Backbone as numpy.savetxt, mean C-alpha at the origin, in Angstrom:
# Nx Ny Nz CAx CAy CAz Cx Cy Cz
18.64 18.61 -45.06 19.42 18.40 -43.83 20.34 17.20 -44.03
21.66 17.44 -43.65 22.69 16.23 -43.64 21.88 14.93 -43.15
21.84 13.91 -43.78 21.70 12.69 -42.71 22.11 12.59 -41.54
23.77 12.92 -41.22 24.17 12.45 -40.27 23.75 13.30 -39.22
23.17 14.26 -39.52 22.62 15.46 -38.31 21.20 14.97 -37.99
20.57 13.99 -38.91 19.08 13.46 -38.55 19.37 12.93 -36.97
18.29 12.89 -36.13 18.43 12.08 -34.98 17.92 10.66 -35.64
18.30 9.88 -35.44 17.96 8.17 -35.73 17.14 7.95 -34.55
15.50 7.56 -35.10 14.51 6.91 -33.75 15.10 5.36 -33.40
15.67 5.22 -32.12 15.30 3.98 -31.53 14.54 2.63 -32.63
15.18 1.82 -32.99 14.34 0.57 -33.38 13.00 -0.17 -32.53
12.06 -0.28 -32.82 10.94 -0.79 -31.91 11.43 -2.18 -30.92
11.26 -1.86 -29.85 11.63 -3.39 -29.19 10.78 -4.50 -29.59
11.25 -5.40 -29.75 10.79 -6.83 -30.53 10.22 -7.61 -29.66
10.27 -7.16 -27.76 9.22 -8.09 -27.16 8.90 -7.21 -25.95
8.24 -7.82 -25.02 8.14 -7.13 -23.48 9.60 -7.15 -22.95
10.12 -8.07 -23.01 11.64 -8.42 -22.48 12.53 -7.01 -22.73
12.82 -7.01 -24.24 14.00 -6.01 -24.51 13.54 -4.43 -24.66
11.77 -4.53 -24.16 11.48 -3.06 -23.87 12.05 -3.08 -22.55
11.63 -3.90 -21.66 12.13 -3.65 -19.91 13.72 -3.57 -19.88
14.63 -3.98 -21.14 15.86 -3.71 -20.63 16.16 -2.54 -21.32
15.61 -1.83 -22.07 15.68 -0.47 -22.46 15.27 0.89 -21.91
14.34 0.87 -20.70 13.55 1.68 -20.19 14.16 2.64 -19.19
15.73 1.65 -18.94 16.68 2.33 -18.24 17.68 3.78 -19.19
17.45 3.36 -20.51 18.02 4.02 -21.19 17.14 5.03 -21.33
17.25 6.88 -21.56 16.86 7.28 -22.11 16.44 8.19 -23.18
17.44 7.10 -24.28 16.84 7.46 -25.49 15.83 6.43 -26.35
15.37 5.60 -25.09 14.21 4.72 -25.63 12.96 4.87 -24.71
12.92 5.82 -24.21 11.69 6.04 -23.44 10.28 6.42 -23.92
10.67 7.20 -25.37 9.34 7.86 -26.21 8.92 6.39 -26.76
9.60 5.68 -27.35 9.83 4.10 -28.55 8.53 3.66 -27.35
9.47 3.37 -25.86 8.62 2.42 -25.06 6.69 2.80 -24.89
6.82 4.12 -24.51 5.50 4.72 -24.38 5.26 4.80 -25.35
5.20 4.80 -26.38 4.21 4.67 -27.89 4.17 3.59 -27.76
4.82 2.57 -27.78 4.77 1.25 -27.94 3.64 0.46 -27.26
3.49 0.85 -26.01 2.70 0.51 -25.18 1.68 0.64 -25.49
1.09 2.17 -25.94 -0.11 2.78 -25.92 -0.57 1.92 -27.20
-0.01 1.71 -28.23 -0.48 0.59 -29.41 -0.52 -0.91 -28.93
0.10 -1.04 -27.81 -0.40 -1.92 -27.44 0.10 -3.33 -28.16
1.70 -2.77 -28.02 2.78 -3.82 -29.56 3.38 -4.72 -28.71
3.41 -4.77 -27.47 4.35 -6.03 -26.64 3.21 -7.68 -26.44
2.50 -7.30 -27.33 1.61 -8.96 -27.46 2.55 -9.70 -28.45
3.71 -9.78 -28.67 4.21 -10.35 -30.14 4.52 -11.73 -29.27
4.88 -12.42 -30.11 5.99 -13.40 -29.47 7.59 -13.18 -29.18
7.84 -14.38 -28.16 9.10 -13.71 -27.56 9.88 -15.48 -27.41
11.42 -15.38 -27.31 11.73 -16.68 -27.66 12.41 -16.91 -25.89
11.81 -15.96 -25.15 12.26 -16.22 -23.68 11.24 -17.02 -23.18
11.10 -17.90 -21.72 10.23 -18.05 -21.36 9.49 -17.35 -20.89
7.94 -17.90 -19.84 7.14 -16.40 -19.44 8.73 -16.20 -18.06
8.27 -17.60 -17.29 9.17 -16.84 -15.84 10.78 -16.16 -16.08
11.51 -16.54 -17.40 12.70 -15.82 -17.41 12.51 -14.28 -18.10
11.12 -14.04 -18.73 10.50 -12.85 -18.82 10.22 -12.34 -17.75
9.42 -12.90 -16.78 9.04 -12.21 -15.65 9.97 -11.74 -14.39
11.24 -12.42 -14.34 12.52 -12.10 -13.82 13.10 -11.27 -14.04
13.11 -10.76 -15.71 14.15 -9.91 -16.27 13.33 -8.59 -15.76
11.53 -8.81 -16.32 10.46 -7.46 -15.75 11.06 -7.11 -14.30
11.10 -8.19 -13.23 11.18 -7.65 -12.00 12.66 -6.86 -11.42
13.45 -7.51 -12.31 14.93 -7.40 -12.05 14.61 -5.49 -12.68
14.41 -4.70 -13.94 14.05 -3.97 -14.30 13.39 -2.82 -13.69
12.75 -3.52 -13.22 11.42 -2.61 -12.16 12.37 -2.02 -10.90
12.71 -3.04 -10.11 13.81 -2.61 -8.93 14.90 -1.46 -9.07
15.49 -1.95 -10.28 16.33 -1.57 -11.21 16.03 -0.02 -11.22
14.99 0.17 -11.86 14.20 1.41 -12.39 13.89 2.48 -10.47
13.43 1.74 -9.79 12.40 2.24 -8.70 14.01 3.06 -8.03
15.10 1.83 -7.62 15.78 2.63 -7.16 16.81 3.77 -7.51
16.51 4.23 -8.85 17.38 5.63 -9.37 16.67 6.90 -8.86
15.50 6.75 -8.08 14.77 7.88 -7.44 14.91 9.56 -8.19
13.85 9.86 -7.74 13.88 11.74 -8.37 13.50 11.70 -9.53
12.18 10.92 -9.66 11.61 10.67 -11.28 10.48 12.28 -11.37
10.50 12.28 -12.21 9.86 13.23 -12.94 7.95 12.82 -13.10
7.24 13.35 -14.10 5.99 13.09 -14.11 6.24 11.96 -15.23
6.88 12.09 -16.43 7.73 11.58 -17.62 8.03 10.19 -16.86
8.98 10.25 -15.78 9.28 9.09 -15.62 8.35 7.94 -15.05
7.20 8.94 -13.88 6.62 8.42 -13.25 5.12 7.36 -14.33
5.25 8.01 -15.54 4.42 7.42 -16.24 4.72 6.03 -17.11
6.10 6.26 -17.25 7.03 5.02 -17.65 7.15 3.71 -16.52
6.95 3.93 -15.29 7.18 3.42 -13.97 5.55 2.37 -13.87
4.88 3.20 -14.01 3.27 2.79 -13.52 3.47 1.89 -15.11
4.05 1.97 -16.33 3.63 1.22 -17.61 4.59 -0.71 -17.02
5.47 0.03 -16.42 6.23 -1.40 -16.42 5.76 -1.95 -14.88
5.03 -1.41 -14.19 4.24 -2.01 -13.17 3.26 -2.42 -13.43
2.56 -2.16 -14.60 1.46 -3.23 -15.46 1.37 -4.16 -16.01
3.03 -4.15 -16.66 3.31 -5.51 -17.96 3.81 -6.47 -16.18
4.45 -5.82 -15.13 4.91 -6.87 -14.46 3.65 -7.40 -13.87
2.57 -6.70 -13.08 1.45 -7.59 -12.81 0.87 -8.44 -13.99
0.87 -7.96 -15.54 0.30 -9.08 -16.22 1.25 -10.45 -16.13
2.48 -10.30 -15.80 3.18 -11.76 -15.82 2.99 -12.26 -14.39
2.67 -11.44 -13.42 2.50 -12.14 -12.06 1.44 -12.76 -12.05
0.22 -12.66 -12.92 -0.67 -13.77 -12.87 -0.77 -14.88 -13.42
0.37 -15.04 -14.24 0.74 -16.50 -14.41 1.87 -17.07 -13.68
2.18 -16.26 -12.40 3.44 -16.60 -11.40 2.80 -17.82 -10.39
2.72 -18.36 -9.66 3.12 -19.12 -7.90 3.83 -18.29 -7.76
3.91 -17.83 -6.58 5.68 -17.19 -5.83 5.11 -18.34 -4.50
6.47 -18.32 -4.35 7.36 -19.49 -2.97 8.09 -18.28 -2.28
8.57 -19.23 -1.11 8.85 -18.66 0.24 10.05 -17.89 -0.46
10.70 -18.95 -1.49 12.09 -18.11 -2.31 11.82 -16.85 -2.87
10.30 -16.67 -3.12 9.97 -15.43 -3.74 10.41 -13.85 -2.57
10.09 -14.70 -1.65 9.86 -13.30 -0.80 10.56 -12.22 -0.53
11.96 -12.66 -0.57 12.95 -11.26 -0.39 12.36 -10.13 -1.67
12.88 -11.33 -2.80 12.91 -9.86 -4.17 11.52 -9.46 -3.70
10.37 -10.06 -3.80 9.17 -9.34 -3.36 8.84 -7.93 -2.74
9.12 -8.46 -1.58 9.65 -7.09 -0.52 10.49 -6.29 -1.05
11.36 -6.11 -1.38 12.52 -5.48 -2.03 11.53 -4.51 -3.06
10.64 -5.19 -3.98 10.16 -4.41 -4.85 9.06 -3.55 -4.16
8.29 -4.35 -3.17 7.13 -3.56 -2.74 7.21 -2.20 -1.94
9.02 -2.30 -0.96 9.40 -1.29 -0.30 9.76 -0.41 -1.13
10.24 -0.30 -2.19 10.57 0.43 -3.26 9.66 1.33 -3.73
8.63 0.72 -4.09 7.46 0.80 -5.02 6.78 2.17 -3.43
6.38 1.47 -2.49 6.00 2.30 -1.60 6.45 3.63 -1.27
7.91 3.38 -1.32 8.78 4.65 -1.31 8.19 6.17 -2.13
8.47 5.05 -3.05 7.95 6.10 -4.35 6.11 6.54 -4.87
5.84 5.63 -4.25 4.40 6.04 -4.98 3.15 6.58 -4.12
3.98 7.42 -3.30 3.32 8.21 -1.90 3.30 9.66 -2.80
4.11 9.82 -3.58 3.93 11.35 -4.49 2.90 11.15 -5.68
2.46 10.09 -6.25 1.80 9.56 -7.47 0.12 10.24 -6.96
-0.63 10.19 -8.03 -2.03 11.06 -8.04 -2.84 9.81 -7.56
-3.66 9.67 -7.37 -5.07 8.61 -6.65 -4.88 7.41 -8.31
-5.16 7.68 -9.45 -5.04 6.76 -10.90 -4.01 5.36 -10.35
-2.81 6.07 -10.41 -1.44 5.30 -10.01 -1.60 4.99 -8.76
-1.86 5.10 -7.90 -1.95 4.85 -6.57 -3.27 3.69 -6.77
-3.74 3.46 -7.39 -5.08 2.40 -7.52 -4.15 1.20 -8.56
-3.13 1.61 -9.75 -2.62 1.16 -10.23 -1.40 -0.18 -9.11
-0.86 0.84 -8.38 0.03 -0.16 -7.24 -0.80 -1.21 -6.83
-2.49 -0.44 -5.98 -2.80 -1.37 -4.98 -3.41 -2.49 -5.66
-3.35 -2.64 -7.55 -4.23 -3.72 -8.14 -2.77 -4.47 -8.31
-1.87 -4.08 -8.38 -0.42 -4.75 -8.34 -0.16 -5.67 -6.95
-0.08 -5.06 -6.44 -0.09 -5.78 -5.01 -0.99 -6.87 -4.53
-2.38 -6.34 -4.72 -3.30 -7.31 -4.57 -3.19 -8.96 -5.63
-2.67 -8.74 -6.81 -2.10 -9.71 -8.00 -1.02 -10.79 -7.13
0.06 -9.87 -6.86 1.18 -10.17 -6.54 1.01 -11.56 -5.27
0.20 -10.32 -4.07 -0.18 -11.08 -2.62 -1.05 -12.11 -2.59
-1.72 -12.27 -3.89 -2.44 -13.83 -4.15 -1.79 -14.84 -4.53
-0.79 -14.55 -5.39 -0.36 -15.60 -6.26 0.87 -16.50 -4.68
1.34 -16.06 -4.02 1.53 -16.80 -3.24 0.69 -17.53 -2.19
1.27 -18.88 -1.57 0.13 -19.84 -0.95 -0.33 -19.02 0.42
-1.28 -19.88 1.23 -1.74 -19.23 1.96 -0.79 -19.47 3.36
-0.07 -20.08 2.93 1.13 -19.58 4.48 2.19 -19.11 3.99
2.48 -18.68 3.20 3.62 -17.41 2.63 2.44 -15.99 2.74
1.48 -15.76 2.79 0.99 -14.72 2.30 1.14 -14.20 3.72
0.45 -14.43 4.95 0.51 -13.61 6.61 2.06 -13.21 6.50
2.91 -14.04 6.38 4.29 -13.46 6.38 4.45 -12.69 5.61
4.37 -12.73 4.20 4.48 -11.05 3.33 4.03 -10.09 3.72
2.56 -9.92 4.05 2.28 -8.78 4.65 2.70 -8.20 6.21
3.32 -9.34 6.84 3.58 -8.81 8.28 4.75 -8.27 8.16
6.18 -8.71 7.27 7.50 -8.03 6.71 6.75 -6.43 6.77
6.00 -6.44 5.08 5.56 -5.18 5.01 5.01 -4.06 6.06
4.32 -4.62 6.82 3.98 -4.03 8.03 5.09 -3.58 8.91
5.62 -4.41 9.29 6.71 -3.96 9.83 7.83 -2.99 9.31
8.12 -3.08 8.05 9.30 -2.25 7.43 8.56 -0.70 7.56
7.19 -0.79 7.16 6.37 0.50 7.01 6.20 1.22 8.27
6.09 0.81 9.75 5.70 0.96 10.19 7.10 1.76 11.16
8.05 1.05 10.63 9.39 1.38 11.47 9.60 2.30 10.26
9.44 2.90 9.54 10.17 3.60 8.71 9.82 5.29 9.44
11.08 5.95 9.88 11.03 7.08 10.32 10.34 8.55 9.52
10.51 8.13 7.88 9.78 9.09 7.13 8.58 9.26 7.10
8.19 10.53 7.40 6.77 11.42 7.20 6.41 11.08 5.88
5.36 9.87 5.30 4.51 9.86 3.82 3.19 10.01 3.82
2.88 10.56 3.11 1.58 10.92 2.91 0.40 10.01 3.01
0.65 8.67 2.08 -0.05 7.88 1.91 0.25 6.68 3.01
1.06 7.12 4.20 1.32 5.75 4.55 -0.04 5.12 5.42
-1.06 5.48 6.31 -2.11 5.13 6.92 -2.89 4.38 5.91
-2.71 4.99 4.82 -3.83 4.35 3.72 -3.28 3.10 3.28
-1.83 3.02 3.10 -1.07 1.73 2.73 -1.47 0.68 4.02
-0.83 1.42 4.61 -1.14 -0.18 5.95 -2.40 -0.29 6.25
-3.56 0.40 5.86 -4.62 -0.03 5.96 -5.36 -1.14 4.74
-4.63 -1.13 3.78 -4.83 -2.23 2.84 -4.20 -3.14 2.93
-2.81 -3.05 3.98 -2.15 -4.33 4.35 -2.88 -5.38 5.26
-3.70 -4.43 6.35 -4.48 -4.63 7.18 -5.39 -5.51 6.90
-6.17 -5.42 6.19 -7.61 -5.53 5.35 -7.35 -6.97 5.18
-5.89 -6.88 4.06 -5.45 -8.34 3.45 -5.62 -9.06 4.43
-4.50 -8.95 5.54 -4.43 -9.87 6.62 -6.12 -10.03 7.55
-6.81 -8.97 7.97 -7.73 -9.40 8.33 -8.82 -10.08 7.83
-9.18 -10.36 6.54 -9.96 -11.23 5.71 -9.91 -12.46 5.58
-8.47 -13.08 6.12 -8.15 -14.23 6.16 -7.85 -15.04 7.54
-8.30 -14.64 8.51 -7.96 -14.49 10.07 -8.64 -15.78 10.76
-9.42 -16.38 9.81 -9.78 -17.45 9.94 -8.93 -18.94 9.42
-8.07 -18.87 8.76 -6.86 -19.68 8.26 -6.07 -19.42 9.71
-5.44 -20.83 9.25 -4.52 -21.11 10.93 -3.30 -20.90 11.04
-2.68 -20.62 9.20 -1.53 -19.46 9.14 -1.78 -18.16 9.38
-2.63 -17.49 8.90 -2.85 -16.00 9.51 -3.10 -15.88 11.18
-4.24 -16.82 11.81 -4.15 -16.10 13.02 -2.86 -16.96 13.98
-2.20 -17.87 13.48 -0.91 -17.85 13.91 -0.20 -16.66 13.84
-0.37 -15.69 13.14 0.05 -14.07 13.28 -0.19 -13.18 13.74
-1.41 -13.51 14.27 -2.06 -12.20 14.86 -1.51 -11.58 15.73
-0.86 -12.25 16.84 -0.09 -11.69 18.06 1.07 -11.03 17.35
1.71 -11.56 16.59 2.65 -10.34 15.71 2.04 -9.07 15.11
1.07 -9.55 14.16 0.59 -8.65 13.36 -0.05 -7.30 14.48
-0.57 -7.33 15.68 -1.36 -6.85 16.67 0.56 -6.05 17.26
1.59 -6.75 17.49 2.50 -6.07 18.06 3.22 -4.96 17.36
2.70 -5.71 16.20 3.64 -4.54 14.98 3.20 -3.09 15.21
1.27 -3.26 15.66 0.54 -1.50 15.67 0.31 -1.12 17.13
1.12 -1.63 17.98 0.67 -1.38 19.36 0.78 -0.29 19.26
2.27 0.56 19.18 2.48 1.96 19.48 2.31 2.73 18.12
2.21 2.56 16.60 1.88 3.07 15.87 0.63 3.94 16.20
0.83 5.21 16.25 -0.32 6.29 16.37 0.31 7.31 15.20
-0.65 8.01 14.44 -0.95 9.42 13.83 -1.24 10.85 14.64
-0.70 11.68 14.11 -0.92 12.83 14.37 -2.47 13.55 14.66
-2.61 13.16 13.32 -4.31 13.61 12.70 -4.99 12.00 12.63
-5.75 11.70 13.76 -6.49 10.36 12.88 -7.45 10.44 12.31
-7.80 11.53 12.03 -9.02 12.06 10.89 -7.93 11.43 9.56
-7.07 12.32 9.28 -6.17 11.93 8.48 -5.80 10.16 7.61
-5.57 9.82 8.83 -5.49 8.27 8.99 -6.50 7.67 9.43
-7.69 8.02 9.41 -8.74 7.15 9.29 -9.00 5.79 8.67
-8.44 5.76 7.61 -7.97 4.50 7.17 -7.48 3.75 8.18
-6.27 3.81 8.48 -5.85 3.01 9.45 -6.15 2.42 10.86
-7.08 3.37 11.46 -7.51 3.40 12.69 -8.68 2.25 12.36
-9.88 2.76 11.11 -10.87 2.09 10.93 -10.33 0.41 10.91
-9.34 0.10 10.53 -8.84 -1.15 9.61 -8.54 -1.94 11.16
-8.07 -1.47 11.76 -7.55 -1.37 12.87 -9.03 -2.35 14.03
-9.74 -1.35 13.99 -10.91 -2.12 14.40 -11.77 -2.81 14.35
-12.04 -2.74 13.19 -12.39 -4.22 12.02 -11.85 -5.14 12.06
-10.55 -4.90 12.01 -10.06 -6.27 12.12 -10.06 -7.16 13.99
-9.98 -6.50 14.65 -10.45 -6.50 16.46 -12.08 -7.27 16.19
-13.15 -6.58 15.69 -14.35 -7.01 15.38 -14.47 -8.18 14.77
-13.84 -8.80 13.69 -13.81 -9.69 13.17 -13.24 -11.35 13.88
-12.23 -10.63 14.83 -11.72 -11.88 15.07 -12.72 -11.85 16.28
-13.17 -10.74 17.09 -14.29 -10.91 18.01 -15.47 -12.21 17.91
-15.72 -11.47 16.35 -16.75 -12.53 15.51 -17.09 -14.15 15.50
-15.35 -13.91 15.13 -14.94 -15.60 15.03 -14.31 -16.03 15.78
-14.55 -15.38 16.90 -14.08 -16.32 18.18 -12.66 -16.64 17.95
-11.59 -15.66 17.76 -10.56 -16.54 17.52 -9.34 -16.05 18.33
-8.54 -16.35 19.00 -7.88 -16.39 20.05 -8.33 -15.04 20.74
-9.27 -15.33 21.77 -10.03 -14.07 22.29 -9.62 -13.52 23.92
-8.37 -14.55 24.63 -7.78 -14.17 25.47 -6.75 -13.05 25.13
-6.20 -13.31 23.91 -5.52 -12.17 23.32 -6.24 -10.77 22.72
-7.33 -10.63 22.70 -8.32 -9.65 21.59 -8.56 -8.98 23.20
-8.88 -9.94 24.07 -9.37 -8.77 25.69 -8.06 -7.64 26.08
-6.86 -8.66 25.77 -5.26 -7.75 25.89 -4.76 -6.53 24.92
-5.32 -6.94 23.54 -5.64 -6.03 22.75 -6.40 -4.83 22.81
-7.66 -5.25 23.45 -8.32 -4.30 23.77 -7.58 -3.69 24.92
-7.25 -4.03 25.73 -6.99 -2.85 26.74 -5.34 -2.15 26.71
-4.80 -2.97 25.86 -3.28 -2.21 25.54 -3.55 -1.25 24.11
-4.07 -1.92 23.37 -3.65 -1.00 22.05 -5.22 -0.41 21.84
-6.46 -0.87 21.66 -7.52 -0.18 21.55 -8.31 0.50 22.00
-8.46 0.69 23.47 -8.57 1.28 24.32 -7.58 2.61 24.09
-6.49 2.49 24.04 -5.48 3.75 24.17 -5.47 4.29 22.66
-6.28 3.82 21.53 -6.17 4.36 20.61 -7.63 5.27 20.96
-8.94 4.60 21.46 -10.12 5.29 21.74 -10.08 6.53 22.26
-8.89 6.76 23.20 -8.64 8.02 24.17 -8.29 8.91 23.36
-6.73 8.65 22.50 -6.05 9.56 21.62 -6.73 10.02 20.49
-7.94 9.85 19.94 -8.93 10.00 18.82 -9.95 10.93 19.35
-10.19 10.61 21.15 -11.42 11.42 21.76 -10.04 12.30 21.94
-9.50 12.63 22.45 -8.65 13.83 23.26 -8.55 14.57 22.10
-8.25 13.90 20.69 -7.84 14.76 19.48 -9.38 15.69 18.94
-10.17 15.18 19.34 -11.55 15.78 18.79 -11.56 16.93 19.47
-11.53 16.61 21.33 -11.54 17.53 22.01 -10.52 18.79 22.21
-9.56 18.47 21.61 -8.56 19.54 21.24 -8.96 20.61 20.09
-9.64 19.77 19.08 -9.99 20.52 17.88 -11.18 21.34 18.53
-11.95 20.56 19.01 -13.16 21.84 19.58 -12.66 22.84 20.18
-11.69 22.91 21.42 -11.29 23.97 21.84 -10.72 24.88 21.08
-9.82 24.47 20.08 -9.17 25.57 19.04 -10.34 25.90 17.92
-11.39 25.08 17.94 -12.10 26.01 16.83 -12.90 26.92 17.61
-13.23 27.09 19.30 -13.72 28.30 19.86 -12.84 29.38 19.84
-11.43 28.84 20.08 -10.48 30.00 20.36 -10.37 31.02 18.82
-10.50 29.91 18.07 -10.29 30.29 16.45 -11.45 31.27 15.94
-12.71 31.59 16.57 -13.73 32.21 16.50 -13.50 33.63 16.73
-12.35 33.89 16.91 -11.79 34.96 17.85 -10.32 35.75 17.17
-10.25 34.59 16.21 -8.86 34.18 15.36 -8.76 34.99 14.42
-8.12 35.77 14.11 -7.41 35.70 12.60 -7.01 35.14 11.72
-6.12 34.01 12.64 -5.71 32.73 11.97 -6.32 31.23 12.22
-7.16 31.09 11.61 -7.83 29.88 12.10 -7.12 28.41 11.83
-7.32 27.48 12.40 -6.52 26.36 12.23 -7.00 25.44 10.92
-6.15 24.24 10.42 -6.48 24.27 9.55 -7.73 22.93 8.98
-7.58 22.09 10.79 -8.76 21.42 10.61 -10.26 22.22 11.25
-11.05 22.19 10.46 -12.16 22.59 10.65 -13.48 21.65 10.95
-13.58 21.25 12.19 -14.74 19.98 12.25 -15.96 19.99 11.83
-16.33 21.67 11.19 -17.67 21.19 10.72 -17.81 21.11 9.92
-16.79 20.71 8.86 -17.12 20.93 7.29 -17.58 19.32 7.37
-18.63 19.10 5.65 -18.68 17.91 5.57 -17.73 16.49 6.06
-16.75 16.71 4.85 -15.68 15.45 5.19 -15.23 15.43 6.68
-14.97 16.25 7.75 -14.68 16.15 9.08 -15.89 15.52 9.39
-16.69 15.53 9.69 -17.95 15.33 10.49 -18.16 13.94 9.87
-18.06 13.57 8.57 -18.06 12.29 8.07 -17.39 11.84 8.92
-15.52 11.44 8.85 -14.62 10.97 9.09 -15.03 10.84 11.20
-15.58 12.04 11.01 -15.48 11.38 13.11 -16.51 11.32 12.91
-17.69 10.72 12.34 -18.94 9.89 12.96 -18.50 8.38 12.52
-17.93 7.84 10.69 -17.03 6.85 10.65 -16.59 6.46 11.83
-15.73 6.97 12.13 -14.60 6.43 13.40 -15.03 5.89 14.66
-16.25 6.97 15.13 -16.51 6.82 16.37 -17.49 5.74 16.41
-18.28 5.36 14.88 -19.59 4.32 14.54 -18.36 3.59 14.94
-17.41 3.06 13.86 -16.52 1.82 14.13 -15.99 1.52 15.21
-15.65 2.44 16.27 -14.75 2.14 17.40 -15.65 1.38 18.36
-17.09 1.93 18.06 -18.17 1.30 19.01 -18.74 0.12 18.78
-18.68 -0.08 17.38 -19.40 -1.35 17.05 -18.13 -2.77 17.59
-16.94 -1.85 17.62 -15.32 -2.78 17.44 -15.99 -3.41 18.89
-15.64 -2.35 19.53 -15.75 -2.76 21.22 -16.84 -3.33 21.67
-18.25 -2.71 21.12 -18.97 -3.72 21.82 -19.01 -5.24 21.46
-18.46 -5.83 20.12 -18.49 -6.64 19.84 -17.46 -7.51 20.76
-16.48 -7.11 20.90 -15.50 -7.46 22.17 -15.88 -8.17 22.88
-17.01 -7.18 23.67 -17.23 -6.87 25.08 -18.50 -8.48 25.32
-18.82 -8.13 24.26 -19.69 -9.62 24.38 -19.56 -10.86 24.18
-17.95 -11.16 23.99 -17.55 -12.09 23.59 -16.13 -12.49 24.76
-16.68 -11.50 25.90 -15.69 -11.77 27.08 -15.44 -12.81 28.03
C-alpha cells in the first residue's frame, strides 16, 4: 500500500493538558481513550496543576456544549469528567469560582439525564468533589443557584427529582452552620410550588424534602419558619401524594375490567415499597414538627 494512502495515527498526547485540548478534535478521540485506559496521563507536564485545571474545565464546557453526543462520545465525556474531578481535589474554589462552576454543572445536568445509572454515579462523585472543595459559605449558595436553575427549567428530564434530591441532601446535612440555615427560607422558597406528576417517580425528591423539614425540626432551628413550611409547602405536598394514591386505586379497579390497564400498578413490589417509604417519611417528618411547636 502507498504510504501516502496509510492513515497516520494521531501522536500520543504528552500530558492531561494537550489530551483535553484534543478531545474536541475527532481524529484524536481513539489516541485519547486508549490513552486513558493505560492509564498514560500520570507523566509530567510543564503547566501548572491550576493552569491545568482551567484548561480541563475550559474543555469540558467546551465539549458539554456541542450537544447530540453519541454513546462514543458520551464515554469520552464521563473520561474528561474524571481527570477534571482528579484536579478538583487539589482545587479551593472562591466565590470567583462560582459562575464557571454553575456553567459547568448546568451543562453537565443537561446532558447526563440520558447517561445509564455507572455515569450518572460518575457525575454525582464529581459534584460531591467539586461542592466540597469550596468554603462553607460559598457552598449554601452553589447549591441554591443550582436549585433554582433546575427547578425553573421548563424541560421534562428524567433524572431531574433524583438530582435535586442530592442537592437537597447536600444542603440539608449542613443546616446547622449559620451560612446554610441563613438559606433555608430561600432554599424552602425555591420548592414551594415544585410538584411531580408521579411522586412515586420522584420519590427521591419528596423523601429529601422531608428530611430535611425533620432535621431542622431536630435542631431546633428557625422553627417559626418550619410551622409555615409545614402548612404552605408540606402539608400541600401530603394531600397531592394521598390524592395521587387514591387516584391510582380507583384506576386499578376500573382497570380490572380493562383491556388496557394503566401503567402504574400499586401492587407490584417496588410500588408498595416506594408508598410505604413515603408515607413512613411524611409521618415521621410531621410528627417531629408537631412536637417541636
Amino acid at each position: 500500500m502507498d504510504s501516502d494512502s496509510e492513515q497516520v495515527k494521531p501522536p500520543q498526547p504528552r500530558n492531561i493538558l494537550e489530551a483535553a485540548q484534543r478531545c474536541i478534535d475527532p481524529q484524536y478521540t481513539c489516541t485519547l481513550l486508549e490513552s486513558a485506559n493505560r492509564n498514560e496521563f500520570q507523566l509530567a507536564s510543564p503547566y501548572s496543576k491550576e493552569y491545568r485545571f482551567d484548561a480541563l474545565l475550559r474543555m469540558l464546557v467546551r465539549f458539554l456544549k456541542i450537544g447530540n453526543f453519541g454513546r462514543f462520545e458520551d464515554s469520552l465525556l464521563l473520561m474528561l469528567v474524571k481527570f477534571v474531578r482528579e484536579h478538583a481535589v487539589q482545587r479551593t474554589f472562591r466565590r470567583d469560582d462560582l459562575e464557571v462552576m454553575w456553567d459547568v454543572f448546568l451543562h453537565i445536568y443537561l446532558w447526563v439525564n440520558k447517561v445509564d445509572p455507572p455515569g450518572q454515579q460518575c457525575i454525582v462523585n464529581f459534584y460531591n468533589t467539586v461542592y466540597r472543595q469550596f468554603d462553607v459559605q460559598t457552598q449554601p449558595i452553589f447549591i441554591k443557584r443550582l436549585c433554582f436553575e433546575m427547578t425553573k427549567s421548563k424541560a421534562s428530564l428524567p433524572y431531574e427529582p433524583q438530582w435535586t434530591a442530592v442537592l437537597i441532601d447536600s444542603f440539608a446535612h449542613n443546616i446547622q452552620l449559620s451560612s446554610f440555615s441563613a438559606e433555608l427560607g430561600s432554599i424552602w422558597g425555591i420548592f414551594a410550588d415544585q410538584r411531580y406528576d408521579d411522586p412515586f417517580a420522584a420519590c427521591a425528591y419528596y423523601s429529601s424534602l422531608f428530611l430535611m423539614a425533620k432535621r431542622q425540626a431536630l435542631l431546633r432551628i428557625k422553627l417559626p419558619m418550619l410551622q409555615i413550611v409545614r402548612r404552605t409547602i408540606l402539608e400541600k405536598m401530603t394531600t397531592q401524594i394521598s390524592d395521587f394514591v387514591q387516584l391510582k386505586e380507583r384506576e386499578e379497579k376500573v382497570d380490572e375490567k380493562s383491556e388496557n390497564p394503566q401503567e402504574l400498578d400499586l401492587s407490584t413490589p417496588e410500588t408498595v415499597h416506594l408508598k410505604a417509604l413515603l408515607q413512613c417519611t411524611i409521618q415521621d417528618a410531621l410528627r417531629c414538627i408537631n412536637e417541636v411547636k
